[in-house]
Amino acid sequence: MHIADFVAGSAAGACGVAVGYPLDTVKVRIQTQNKFTGIWQCAATTFSKEGVHGFFKGMSLPITTISMTSSVVFGTYRNCLQCLSQVRGACGASNTKLEVFLSGMAGGVAQTSVMSPGDIVKVRLQCQTESRRGGPNMPRPRYHGPVHCLLSIIREEGFLGLYREALPLMLRDGPSYATYFLTYSTICEWLTDSGKKRPDWSGVMLAGGIAGMAGWTVGTPMDVIKARLQMDGAREVRRYRGFFHCIGETVRVEGASVFFRSLGINCLRAFPVNMVVFVTYEVLISVLRAQPDSGDAAGVGFKQY
């Protein structure tokens, strides 16, 4: 088992959250609240009413949970690659594109069990537009912070409320991470000079950024459904009877284009976030595998797995 990938993935995920969280808040609000008509209008409104703090609501819990989920993603991905190579009887050889795709999908599905509680807390807090700075006649925030939100969900909806709409999360992250790792691996191969094991760091950054954009292009439609189901009933009467009803009602009321309303901001956020994620991961994995007991120096996107 490759333990180093779990450790490096955890640190990479935490760095990625810190870089991308403000744009993630804007994305979630655009997806779930019709009063926001675009990226700049949402960002300006958030800043004017809530200040800089408004962009970082609920970050403390996600930075912990995403560290764990990123650990699960990278660790599962790496170990699945190894298992598939052993099944094929080609240990030490390059993995096929199908193996990279399937391993990425396995990593995306596996991390749902860890990610779901933190994700629903994140979405609830990001969509809470009331400010604590408001006057006495202004509405007050329903949740006082991540822990209070977490406990409130458990009290009102039960423990399973934390895993509400885990299905769309799986349907988002399985295909999304499959595309993510396949894109990263392929671009790294294209950018690696003959005789080298990996591209230079500018190549790693470019491959990571493009991989993030590709993953979110695949995952954005299901991300819209996931966010709406997670917020459904949190403020008013439930609008959706379930997964398929949410899809049908969303298309009927707002048209199919709503599924890609936040694609622009997802890609805008994904490029710098995943540059940071993969550079952090590759740096740490190189250090961890440079130890005397490790003979494997290849990274997640390179030919030698």
PDB file of C-alpha atoms in Angstrom:
ATOM      1  CA  MET A   1       0.000   0.000   0.000  1.00  0.00           C
ATOM      2  CA  HIS A   2       1.240   3.491  -0.892  1.00  0.00           C
ATOM      3  CA  ILE A   3       0.870   5.510   2.312  1.00  0.00           C
ATOM      4  CA  ALA A   4       2.796   8.495   0.926  1.00  0.00           C
ATOM      5  CA  ASP A   5      -0.037   9.277  -1.484  1.00  0.00           C
ATOM      6  CA  PHE A   6      -2.521   9.608   1.391  1.00  0.00           C
ATOM      7  CA  VAL A   7      -0.204  12.054   3.194  1.00  0.00           C
ATOM      8  CA  ALA A   8       0.678  14.129   0.122  1.00  0.00           C
ATOM      9  CA  GLY A   9      -2.936  14.167  -1.048  1.00  0.00           C
ATOM     10  CA  SER A  10      -4.099  15.488   2.316  1.00  0.00           C
ATOM     11  CA  ALA A  11      -1.703  18.443   2.288  1.00  0.00           C
ATOM     12  CA  ALA A  12      -2.450  19.193  -1.366  1.00  0.00           C
ATOM     13  CA  GLY A  13      -6.185  19.276  -0.699  1.00  0.00           C
ATOM     14  CA  ALA A  14      -5.826  21.727   2.196  1.00  0.00           C
ATOM     15  CA  CYS A  15      -3.748  24.097   0.055  1.00  0.00           C
ATOM     16  CA  GLY A  16      -6.309  23.879  -2.731  1.00  0.00           C
ATOM     17  CA  VAL A  17      -9.180  24.818  -0.391  1.00  0.00           C
ATOM     18  CA  ALA A  18      -7.382  27.920   0.843  1.00  0.00           C
ATOM     19  CA  VAL A  19      -6.796  29.124  -2.723  1.00  0.00           C
ATOM     20  CA  GLY A  20     -10.248  28.428  -4.144  1.00  0.00           C
ATOM     21  CA  TYR A  21     -12.729  28.983  -1.304  1.00  0.00           C
ATOM     22  CA  PRO A  22     -13.826  32.578  -2.106  1.00  0.00           C
ATOM     23  CA  LEU A  23     -14.773  31.631  -5.672  1.00  0.00           C
ATOM     24  CA  ASP A  24     -16.434  28.462  -4.382  1.00  0.00           C
ATOM     25  CA  THR A  25     -18.709  30.591  -2.199  1.00  0.00           C
ATOM     26  CA  VAL A  26     -19.683  32.712  -5.207  1.00  0.00           C
ATOM     27  CA  LYS A  27     -20.304  29.548  -7.243  1.00  0.00           C
ATOM     28  CA  VAL A  28     -22.620  27.990  -4.649  1.00  0.00           C
ATOM     29  CA  ARG A  29     -24.643  31.196  -4.271  1.00  0.00           C
ATOM     30  CA  ILE A  30     -25.112  31.523  -8.031  1.00  0.00           C
ATOM     31  CA  GLN A  31     -26.261  27.897  -8.224  1.00  0.00           C
ATOM     32  CA  THR A  32     -28.801  28.101  -5.407  1.00  0.00           C
ATOM     33  CA  GLN A  33     -30.099  31.691  -5.263  1.00  0.00           C
ATOM     34  CA  ASN A  34     -31.824  33.383  -8.193  1.00  0.00           C
ATOM     35  CA  LYS A  35     -31.138  36.892  -6.830  1.00  0.00           C
ATOM     36  CA  PHE A  36     -27.557  36.562  -8.036  1.00  0.00           C
ATOM     37  CA  THR A  37     -27.331  37.099 -11.793  1.00  0.00           C
ATOM     38  CA  GLY A  38     -23.619  36.632 -12.398  1.00  0.00           C
ATOM     39  CA  ILE A  39     -20.139  36.216 -10.952  1.00  0.00           C
ATOM     40  CA  TRP A  40     -19.283  39.898 -10.518  1.00  0.00           C
ATOM     41  CA  GLN A  41     -22.727  40.905  -9.239  1.00  0.00           C
ATOM     42  CA  CYS A  42     -22.634  38.097  -6.671  1.00  0.00           C
ATOM     43  CA  ALA A  43     -19.077  38.929  -5.578  1.00  0.00           C
ATOM     44  CA  ALA A  44     -19.844  42.653  -5.277  1.00  0.00           C
ATOM     45  CA  THR A  45     -23.070  42.061  -3.334  1.00  0.00           C
ATOM     46  CA  THR A  46     -21.371  39.618  -0.975  1.00  0.00           C
ATOM     47  CA  PHE A  47     -18.519  42.031  -0.285  1.00  0.00           C
ATOM     48  CA  SER A  48     -20.767  45.066   0.244  1.00  0.00           C
ATOM     49  CA  LYS A  49     -23.132  43.284   2.644  1.00  0.00           C
ATOM     50  CA  GLU A  50     -20.839  40.846   4.451  1.00  0.00           C
ATOM     51  CA  GLY A  51     -17.296  42.025   3.879  1.00  0.00           C
ATOM     52  CA  VAL A  52     -14.343  39.739   3.168  1.00  0.00           C
ATOM     53  CA  HIS A  53     -15.624  37.322   5.833  1.00  0.00           C
ATOM     54  CA  GLY A  54     -18.594  36.543   3.597  1.00  0.00           C
ATOM     55  CA  PHE A  55     -16.346  34.753   1.116  1.00  0.00           C
ATOM     56  CA  PHE A  56     -14.896  32.460   3.784  1.00  0.00           C
ATOM     57  CA  LYS A  57     -18.045  31.372   5.628  1.00  0.00           C
ATOM     58  CA  GLY A  58     -17.808  27.768   6.727  1.00  0.00           C
ATOM     59  CA  MET A  59     -14.211  27.221   5.597  1.00  0.00           C
ATOM     60  CA  SER A  60     -12.826  25.734   8.815  1.00  0.00           C
ATOM     61  CA  LEU A  61     -14.723  22.449   8.531  1.00  0.00           C
ATOM     62  CA  PRO A  62     -14.170  21.961   4.765  1.00  0.00           C
ATOM     63  CA  ILE A  63     -10.431  22.570   5.070  1.00  0.00           C
ATOM     64  CA  THR A  64     -10.365  19.648   7.528  1.00  0.00           C
ATOM     65  CA  THR A  65     -12.721  17.365   5.638  1.00  0.00           C
ATOM     66  CA  ILE A  66     -11.222  18.130   2.226  1.00  0.00           C
ATOM     67  CA  SER A  67      -7.791  17.315   3.604  1.00  0.00           C
ATOM     68  CA  MET A  68      -9.217  13.897   4.448  1.00  0.00           C
ATOM     69  CA  THR A  69     -11.136  13.501   1.187  1.00  0.00           C
ATOM     70  CA  SER A  70      -8.142  14.512  -0.900  1.00  0.00           C
ATOM     71  CA  SER A  71      -6.098  11.974   1.019  1.00  0.00           C
ATOM     72  CA  VAL A  72      -8.702   9.304   0.204  1.00  0.00           C
ATOM     73  CA  VAL A  73      -8.844  10.335  -3.467  1.00  0.00           C
ATOM     74  CA  PHE A  74      -5.107  10.272  -4.122  1.00  0.00           C
ATOM     75  CA  GLY A  75      -4.475   7.226  -1.936  1.00  0.00           C
ATOM     76  CA  THR A  76      -7.316   5.208  -3.473  1.00  0.00           C
ATOM     77  CA  TYR A  77      -6.298   6.260  -6.973  1.00  0.00           C
ATOM     78  CA  ARG A  78      -2.682   5.246  -6.512  1.00  0.00           C
ATOM     79  CA  ASN A  79      -3.458   1.906  -4.873  1.00  0.00           C
ATOM     80  CA  CYS A  80      -6.118   1.067  -7.474  1.00  0.00           C
ATOM     81  CA  LEU A  81      -3.529   1.666 -10.186  1.00  0.00           C
ATOM     82  CA  GLN A  82      -1.218  -0.781  -8.447  1.00  0.00           C
ATOM     83  CA  CYS A  83      -3.967  -3.405  -8.069  1.00  0.00           C
ATOM     84  CA  LEU A  84      -5.018  -3.124 -11.710  1.00  0.00           C
ATOM     85  CA  SER A  85      -1.396  -3.497 -12.820  1.00  0.00           C
ATOM     86  CA  GLN A  86      -1.074  -6.641 -10.712  1.00  0.00           C
ATOM     87  CA  VAL A  87      -4.309  -8.073 -12.129  1.00  0.00           C
ATOM     88  CA  ARG A  88      -3.002  -7.422 -15.643  1.00  0.00           C
ATOM     89  CA  GLY A  89       0.308  -9.034 -14.678  1.00  0.00           C
ATOM     90  CA  ALA A  90       2.303  -5.960 -15.605  1.00  0.00           C
ATOM     91  CA  CYS A  91       3.772  -4.744 -12.304  1.00  0.00           C
ATOM     92  CA  GLY A  92       6.191  -1.872 -12.850  1.00  0.00           C
ATOM     93  CA  ALA A  93       4.904  -1.133 -16.349  1.00  0.00           C
ATOM     94  CA  SER A  94       2.932   1.926 -17.409  1.00  0.00           C
ATOM     95  CA  ASN A  95      -0.756   1.886 -16.623  1.00  0.00           C
ATOM     96  CA  THR A  96      -3.239   1.987 -19.471  1.00  0.00           C
ATOM     97  CA  LYS A  97      -5.576   4.932 -19.971  1.00  0.00           C
ATOM     98  CA  LEU A  98      -8.515   2.725 -18.950  1.00  0.00           C
ATOM     99  CA  GLU A  99      -6.781   1.864 -15.667  1.00  0.00           C
ATOM    100  CA  VAL A 100      -6.162   5.571 -14.973  1.00  0.00           C
ATOM    101  CA  PHE A 101      -9.823   6.352 -15.743  1.00  0.00           C
ATOM    102  CA  LEU A 102     -11.206   3.549 -13.545  1.00  0.00           C
ATOM    103  CA  SER A 103      -8.825   4.336 -10.676  1.00  0.00           C
ATOM    104  CA  GLY A 104      -9.822   8.002 -10.770  1.00  0.00           C
ATOM    105  CA  MET A 105     -13.487   7.040 -10.675  1.00  0.00           C
ATOM    106  CA  ALA A 106     -12.860   4.738  -7.703  1.00  0.00           C
ATOM    107  CA  GLY A 107     -11.108   7.561  -5.857  1.00  0.00           C
ATOM    108  CA  GLY A 108     -13.973   9.965  -6.535  1.00  0.00           C
ATOM    109  CA  VAL A 109     -16.631   7.548  -5.293  1.00  0.00           C
ATOM    110  CA  ALA A 110     -14.599   6.465  -2.245  1.00  0.00           C
ATOM    111  CA  GLN A 111     -14.136  10.005  -0.917  1.00  0.00           C
ATOM    112  CA  THR A 112     -17.899  10.637  -0.798  1.00  0.00           C
ATOM    113  CA  SER A 113     -18.204   8.880   2.560  1.00  0.00           C
ATOM    114  CA  VAL A 114     -15.808  11.396   4.102  1.00  0.00           C
ATOM    115  CA  MET A 115     -16.802  14.447   2.076  1.00  0.00           C
ATOM    116  CA  SER A 116     -20.597  14.462   2.388  1.00  0.00           C
ATOM    117  CA  PRO A 117     -20.928  15.826   5.984  1.00  0.00           C
ATOM    118  CA  GLY A 118     -18.483  18.667   5.421  1.00  0.00           C
ATOM    119  CA  ASP A 119     -19.960  19.456   2.024  1.00  0.00           C
ATOM    120  CA  ILE A 120     -23.526  19.952   3.252  1.00  0.00           C
ATOM    121  CA  VAL A 121     -22.284  22.185   6.098  1.00  0.00           C
ATOM    122  CA  LYS A 122     -20.225  24.198   3.603  1.00  0.00           C
ATOM    123  CA  VAL A 123     -23.178  24.705   1.253  1.00  0.00           C
ATOM    124  CA  ARG A 124     -25.570  25.686   4.071  1.00  0.00           C
ATOM    125  CA  LEU A 125     -23.141  28.285   5.457  1.00  0.00           C
ATOM    126  CA  GLN A 126     -22.185  29.653   2.035  1.00  0.00           C
ATOM    127  CA  CYS A 127     -25.854  30.225   1.198  1.00  0.00           C
ATOM    128  CA  GLN A 128     -26.460  32.023   4.498  1.00  0.00           C
ATOM    129  CA  THR A 129     -26.337  35.609   3.265  1.00  0.00           C
ATOM    130  CA  GLU A 130     -27.402  37.278   6.523  1.00  0.00           C
ATOM    131  CA  SER A 131     -24.539  39.130   8.172  1.00  0.00           C
ATOM    132  CA  ARG A 132     -23.680  39.236  11.849  1.00  0.00           C
ATOM    133  CA  ARG A 133     -22.795  42.900  11.308  1.00  0.00           C
ATOM    134  CA  GLY A 134     -26.432  43.801  10.542  1.00  0.00           C
ATOM    135  CA  GLY A 135     -28.489  46.100  12.710  1.00  0.00           C
ATOM    136  CA  PRO A 136     -31.054  45.027  15.330  1.00  0.00           C
ATOM    137  CA  ASN A 137     -33.879  44.949  12.768  1.00  0.00           C
ATOM    138  CA  MET A 138     -31.931  42.873  10.259  1.00  0.00           C
ATOM    139  CA  PRO A 139     -32.446  39.087  10.020  1.00  0.00           C
ATOM    140  CA  ARG A 140     -29.868  37.127  11.958  1.00  0.00           C
ATOM    141  CA  PRO A 141     -27.898  34.157  10.611  1.00  0.00           C
ATOM    142  CA  ARG A 142     -29.494  30.774  11.312  1.00  0.00           C
ATOM    143  CA  TYR A 143     -26.144  29.067  11.873  1.00  0.00           C
ATOM    144  CA  HIS A 144     -23.403  30.535  14.079  1.00  0.00           C
ATOM    145  CA  GLY A 145     -20.575  28.525  12.524  1.00  0.00           C
ATOM    146  CA  PRO A 146     -19.566  25.116  11.150  1.00  0.00           C
ATOM    147  CA  VAL A 147     -19.943  23.202  14.429  1.00  0.00           C
ATOM    148  CA  HIS A 148     -23.315  24.775  15.198  1.00  0.00           C
ATOM    149  CA  CYS A 149     -24.483  24.022  11.648  1.00  0.00           C
ATOM    150  CA  LEU A 150     -23.284  20.412  11.917  1.00  0.00           C
ATOM    151  CA  LEU A 151     -25.066  19.855  15.239  1.00  0.00           C
ATOM    152  CA  SER A 152     -28.218  21.596  13.992  1.00  0.00           C
ATOM    153  CA  ILE A 153     -28.438  19.286  10.973  1.00  0.00           C
ATOM    154  CA  ILE A 154     -27.997  16.209  13.193  1.00  0.00           C
ATOM    155  CA  ARG A 155     -30.636  17.479  15.644  1.00  0.00           C
ATOM    156  CA  GLU A 156     -33.198  18.446  12.997  1.00  0.00           C
ATOM    157  CA  GLU A 157     -32.597  15.837  10.291  1.00  0.00           C
ATOM    158  CA  GLY A 158     -30.812  13.039  12.094  1.00  0.00           C
ATOM    159  CA  PHE A 159     -27.315  11.708  11.485  1.00  0.00           C
ATOM    160  CA  LEU A 160     -28.302  10.588   7.986  1.00  0.00           C
ATOM    161  CA  GLY A 161     -29.036  14.231   7.227  1.00  0.00           C
ATOM    162  CA  LEU A 162     -25.270  14.680   6.899  1.00  0.00           C
ATOM    163  CA  TYR A 163     -25.353  12.217   4.010  1.00  0.00           C
ATOM    164  CA  ARG A 164     -28.369  13.777   2.376  1.00  0.00           C
ATOM    165  CA  GLU A 165     -27.972  13.690  -1.405  1.00  0.00           C
ATOM    166  CA  ALA A 166     -24.812  11.579  -1.335  1.00  0.00           C
ATOM    167  CA  LEU A 167     -26.006  10.030  -4.617  1.00  0.00           C
ATOM    168  CA  PRO A 168     -25.576  13.187  -6.718  1.00  0.00           C
ATOM    169  CA  LEU A 169     -22.236  13.708  -4.968  1.00  0.00           C
ATOM    170  CA  MET A 170     -21.110  10.258  -6.153  1.00  0.00           C
ATOM    171  CA  LEU A 171     -22.500  10.888  -9.637  1.00  0.00           C
ATOM    172  CA  ARG A 172     -20.569  14.153  -9.733  1.00  0.00           C
ATOM    173  CA  ASP A 173     -17.260  12.990  -8.332  1.00  0.00           C
ATOM    174  CA  GLY A 174     -16.947   9.544  -9.931  1.00  0.00           C
ATOM    175  CA  PRO A 175     -16.912  10.727 -13.577  1.00  0.00           C
ATOM    176  CA  SER A 176     -15.309  14.037 -12.613  1.00  0.00           C
ATOM    177  CA  TYR A 177     -12.246  12.489 -10.954  1.00  0.00           C
ATOM    178  CA  ALA A 178     -11.963   9.878 -13.707  1.00  0.00           C
ATOM    179  CA  THR A 179     -11.693  12.719 -16.230  1.00  0.00           C
ATOM    180  CA  TYR A 180      -9.450  14.700 -13.883  1.00  0.00           C
ATOM    181  CA  PHE A 181      -6.733  12.081 -13.476  1.00  0.00           C
ATOM    182  CA  LEU A 182      -6.921  10.917 -17.092  1.00  0.00           C
ATOM    183  CA  THR A 183      -6.469  14.481 -18.341  1.00  0.00           C
ATOM    184  CA  TYR A 184      -3.585  15.160 -15.960  1.00  0.00           C
ATOM    185  CA  SER A 185      -1.802  11.922 -16.807  1.00  0.00           C
ATOM    186  CA  THR A 186      -2.214  12.438 -20.559  1.00  0.00           C
ATOM    187  CA  ILE A 187      -1.005  16.044 -20.575  1.00  0.00           C
ATOM    188  CA  CYS A 188       1.981  15.151 -18.411  1.00  0.00           C
ATOM    189  CA  GLU A 189       2.943  12.452 -20.912  1.00  0.00           C
ATOM    190  CA  TRP A 190       2.691  14.939 -23.771  1.00  0.00           C
ATOM    191  CA  LEU A 191       4.871  17.478 -21.930  1.00  0.00           C
ATOM    192  CA  THR A 192       7.540  15.021 -20.737  1.00  0.00           C
ATOM    193  CA  ASP A 193      10.738  15.148 -22.766  1.00  0.00           C
ATOM    194  CA  SER A 194      12.225  11.914 -24.040  1.00  0.00           C
ATOM    195  CA  GLY A 195      14.349  10.189 -21.403  1.00  0.00           C
ATOM    196  CA  LYS A 196      12.715  11.993 -18.493  1.00  0.00           C
ATOM    197  CA  LYS A 197      10.207  10.654 -15.975  1.00  0.00           C
ATOM    198  CA  ARG A 198       8.175  13.845 -15.645  1.00  0.00           C
ATOM    199  CA  PRO A 199       7.690  17.316 -17.184  1.00  0.00           C
ATOM    200  CA  ASP A 200       9.162  20.419 -15.595  1.00  0.00           C
ATOM    201  CA  TRP A 201       7.180  22.257 -12.932  1.00  0.00           C
ATOM    202  CA  SER A 202       5.525  24.603 -15.421  1.00  0.00           C
ATOM    203  CA  GLY A 203       4.213  21.499 -17.178  1.00  0.00           C
ATOM    204  CA  VAL A 204       2.882  20.106 -13.896  1.00  0.00           C
ATOM    205  CA  MET A 205       1.087  23.405 -13.206  1.00  0.00           C
ATOM    206  CA  LEU A 206      -0.406  23.542 -16.693  1.00  0.00           C
ATOM    207  CA  ALA A 207      -1.522  19.906 -16.585  1.00  0.00           C
ATOM    208  CA  GLY A 208      -3.049  20.351 -13.121  1.00  0.00           C
ATOM    209  CA  GLY A 209      -4.949  23.476 -14.123  1.00  0.00           C
ATOM    210  CA  ILE A 210      -6.356  21.952 -17.311  1.00  0.00           C
ATOM    211  CA  ALA A 211      -7.241  18.718 -15.483  1.00  0.00           C
ATOM    212  CA  GLY A 212      -9.206  20.714 -12.928  1.00  0.00           C
ATOM    213  CA  MET A 213     -11.135  22.522 -15.658  1.00  0.00           C
ATOM    214  CA  ALA A 214     -11.878  19.260 -17.468  1.00  0.00           C
ATOM    215  CA  GLY A 215     -13.082  17.594 -14.280  1.00  0.00           C
ATOM    216  CA  TRP A 216     -15.435  20.453 -13.454  1.00  0.00           C
ATOM    217  CA  THR A 217     -16.796  20.567 -17.001  1.00  0.00           C
ATOM    218  CA  VAL A 218     -17.963  16.993 -16.483  1.00  0.00           C
ATOM    219  CA  GLY A 219     -19.098  17.533 -12.881  1.00  0.00           C
ATOM    220  CA  THR A 220     -20.864  20.917 -13.016  1.00  0.00           C
ATOM    221  CA  PRO A 221     -24.392  19.729 -14.036  1.00  0.00           C
ATOM    222  CA  MET A 222     -24.575  17.267 -11.139  1.00  0.00           C
ATOM    223  CA  ASP A 223     -22.991  19.861  -8.837  1.00  0.00           C
ATOM    224  CA  VAL A 224     -25.988  22.147  -9.474  1.00  0.00           C
ATOM    225  CA  ILE A 225     -28.445  19.363  -8.558  1.00  0.00           C
ATOM    226  CA  LYS A 226     -26.418  18.418  -5.468  1.00  0.00           C
ATOM    227  CA  ALA A 227     -26.338  21.991  -4.146  1.00  0.00           C
ATOM    228  CA  ARG A 228     -30.069  22.501  -4.686  1.00  0.00           C
ATOM    229  CA  LEU A 229     -31.008  19.290  -2.935  1.00  0.00           C
ATOM    230  CA  GLN A 230     -28.717  20.105  -0.016  1.00  0.00           C
ATOM    231  CA  MET A 231     -30.338  23.533   0.422  1.00  0.00           C
ATOM    232  CA  ASP A 232     -33.894  22.311  -0.178  1.00  0.00           C
ATOM    233  CA  GLY A 233     -35.961  22.867   2.958  1.00  0.00           C
ATOM    234  CA  ALA A 234     -33.168  24.634   4.837  1.00  0.00           C
ATOM    235  CA  ARG A 235     -34.915  28.018   4.487  1.00  0.00           C
ATOM    236  CA  GLU A 236     -38.442  27.296   3.265  1.00  0.00           C
ATOM    237  CA  VAL A 237     -40.805  24.463   2.400  1.00  0.00           C
ATOM    238  CA  ARG A 238     -39.215  21.661   0.421  1.00  0.00           C
ATOM    239  CA  ARG A 239     -39.533  22.167  -3.333  1.00  0.00           C
ATOM    240  CA  TYR A 240     -38.209  18.819  -4.526  1.00  0.00           C
ATOM    241  CA  ARG A 241     -39.513  15.329  -3.861  1.00  0.00           C
ATOM    242  CA  GLY A 242     -36.223  13.681  -4.766  1.00  0.00           C
ATOM    243  CA  PHE A 243     -33.305  13.453  -7.163  1.00  0.00           C
ATOM    244  CA  PHE A 244     -35.193  13.010 -10.437  1.00  0.00           C
ATOM    245  CA  HIS A 245     -37.913  15.500  -9.465  1.00  0.00           C
ATOM    246  CA  CYS A 246     -35.210  18.111  -8.820  1.00  0.00           C
ATOM    247  CA  ILE A 247     -33.739  17.548 -12.288  1.00  0.00           C
ATOM    248  CA  GLY A 248     -37.165  17.736 -13.939  1.00  0.00           C
ATOM    249  CA  GLU A 249     -38.294  20.855 -12.062  1.00  0.00           C
ATOM    250  CA  THR A 250     -34.985  22.621 -12.663  1.00  0.00           C
ATOM    251  CA  VAL A 251     -35.193  22.025 -16.415  1.00  0.00           C
ATOM    252  CA  ARG A 252     -38.899  22.939 -16.547  1.00  0.00           C
ATOM    253  CA  VAL A 253     -38.556  26.210 -14.653  1.00  0.00           C
ATOM    254  CA  GLU A 254     -35.114  27.462 -15.715  1.00  0.00           C
ATOM    255  CA  GLY A 255     -34.169  25.448 -18.791  1.00  0.00           C
ATOM    256  CA  ALA A 256     -31.269  23.052 -19.364  1.00  0.00           C
ATOM    257  CA  SER A 257     -28.770  25.916 -19.541  1.00  0.00           C
ATOM    258  CA  VAL A 258     -29.012  26.301 -15.744  1.00  0.00           C
ATOM    259  CA  PHE A 259     -26.842  23.199 -15.355  1.00  0.00           C
ATOM    260  CA  PHE A 260     -23.912  25.148 -16.793  1.00  0.00           C
ATOM    261  CA  ARG A 261     -24.667  28.516 -15.185  1.00  0.00           C
ATOM    262  CA  SER A 262     -21.703  28.135 -12.834  1.00  0.00           C
ATOM    263  CA  LEU A 263     -19.349  26.435 -15.325  1.00  0.00           C
ATOM    264  CA  GLY A 264     -17.417  29.651 -15.937  1.00  0.00           C
ATOM    265  CA  ILE A 265     -16.643  30.251 -12.275  1.00  0.00           C
ATOM    266  CA  ASN A 266     -15.944  26.551 -11.721  1.00  0.00           C
ATOM    267  CA  CYS A 267     -13.273  26.647 -14.441  1.00  0.00           C
ATOM    268  CA  LEU A 268     -11.965  30.012 -13.221  1.00  0.00           C
ATOM    269  CA  ARG A 269     -11.540  28.528  -9.745  1.00  0.00           C
ATOM    270  CA  ALA A 270     -10.369  25.099 -10.880  1.00  0.00           C
ATOM    271  CA  PHE A 271      -7.277  26.234 -12.791  1.00  0.00           C
ATOM    272  CA  PRO A 272      -5.334  27.938  -9.943  1.00  0.00           C
ATOM    273  CA  VAL A 273      -6.648  25.522  -7.304  1.00  0.00           C
ATOM    274  CA  ASN A 274      -5.474  22.431  -9.151  1.00  0.00           C
ATOM    275  CA  MET A 275      -2.182  24.000 -10.140  1.00  0.00           C
ATOM    276  CA  VAL A 276      -1.546  24.347  -6.407  1.00  0.00           C
ATOM    277  CA  VAL A 277      -2.934  20.874  -5.628  1.00  0.00           C
ATOM    278  CA  PHE A 278      -0.726  19.004  -8.092  1.00  0.00           C
ATOM    279  CA  VAL A 279       2.428  21.025  -7.457  1.00  0.00           C
ATOM    280  CA  THR A 280       2.021  20.473  -3.703  1.00  0.00           C
ATOM    281  CA  TYR A 281       1.278  16.790  -4.245  1.00  0.00           C
ATOM    282  CA  GLU A 282       4.220  16.205  -6.591  1.00  0.00           C
ATOM    283  CA  VAL A 283       6.676  18.078  -4.351  1.00  0.00           C
ATOM    284  CA  LEU A 284       5.628  16.131  -1.255  1.00  0.00           C
ATOM    285  CA  ILE A 285       5.477  12.787  -3.005  1.00  0.00           C
ATOM    286  CA  SER A 286       9.006  13.338  -4.364  1.00  0.00           C
ATOM    287  CA  VAL A 287      10.249  14.099  -0.851  1.00  0.00           C
ATOM    288  CA  LEU A 288       8.416  11.176   0.776  1.00  0.00           C
ATOM    289  CA  ARG A 289       9.528   8.676  -1.842  1.00  0.00           C
ATOM    290  CA  ALA A 290      13.085   9.910  -1.713  1.00  0.00           C
ATOM    291  CA  GLN A 291      13.439   8.175   1.660  1.00  0.00           C
ATOM    292  CA  PRO A 292      15.912   5.264   1.738  1.00  0.00           C
ATOM    293  CA  ASP A 293      13.129   2.672   2.001  1.00  0.00           C
ATOM    294  CA  SER A 294      11.352   3.879  -1.124  1.00  0.00           C
ATOM    295  CA  GLY A 295      12.436   3.000  -4.599  1.00  0.00           C
ATOM    296  CA  ASP A 296       9.465   4.621  -6.380  1.00  0.00           C
ATOM    297  CA  ALA A 297       9.979   8.179  -7.505  1.00  0.00           C
ATOM    298  CA  ALA A 298       7.151   8.483 -10.015  1.00  0.00           C
ATOM    299  CA  GLY A 299       4.299  10.890  -9.470  1.00  0.00           C
ATOM    300  CA  VAL A 300       0.595  10.499 -10.071  1.00  0.00           C
ATOM    301  CA  GLY A 301       0.640  11.773 -13.610  1.00  0.00           C
ATOM    302  CA  PHE A 302       3.752  10.159 -14.957  1.00  0.00           C
ATOM    303  CA  LYS A 303       4.483   7.044 -16.930  1.00  0.00           C
ATOM    304  CA  GLN A 304       5.957   4.909 -14.213  1.00  0.00           C
ATOM    305  CA  TYR A 305       3.312   3.868 -11.701  1.00  0.00           C
TER     306      TYR A 305
END
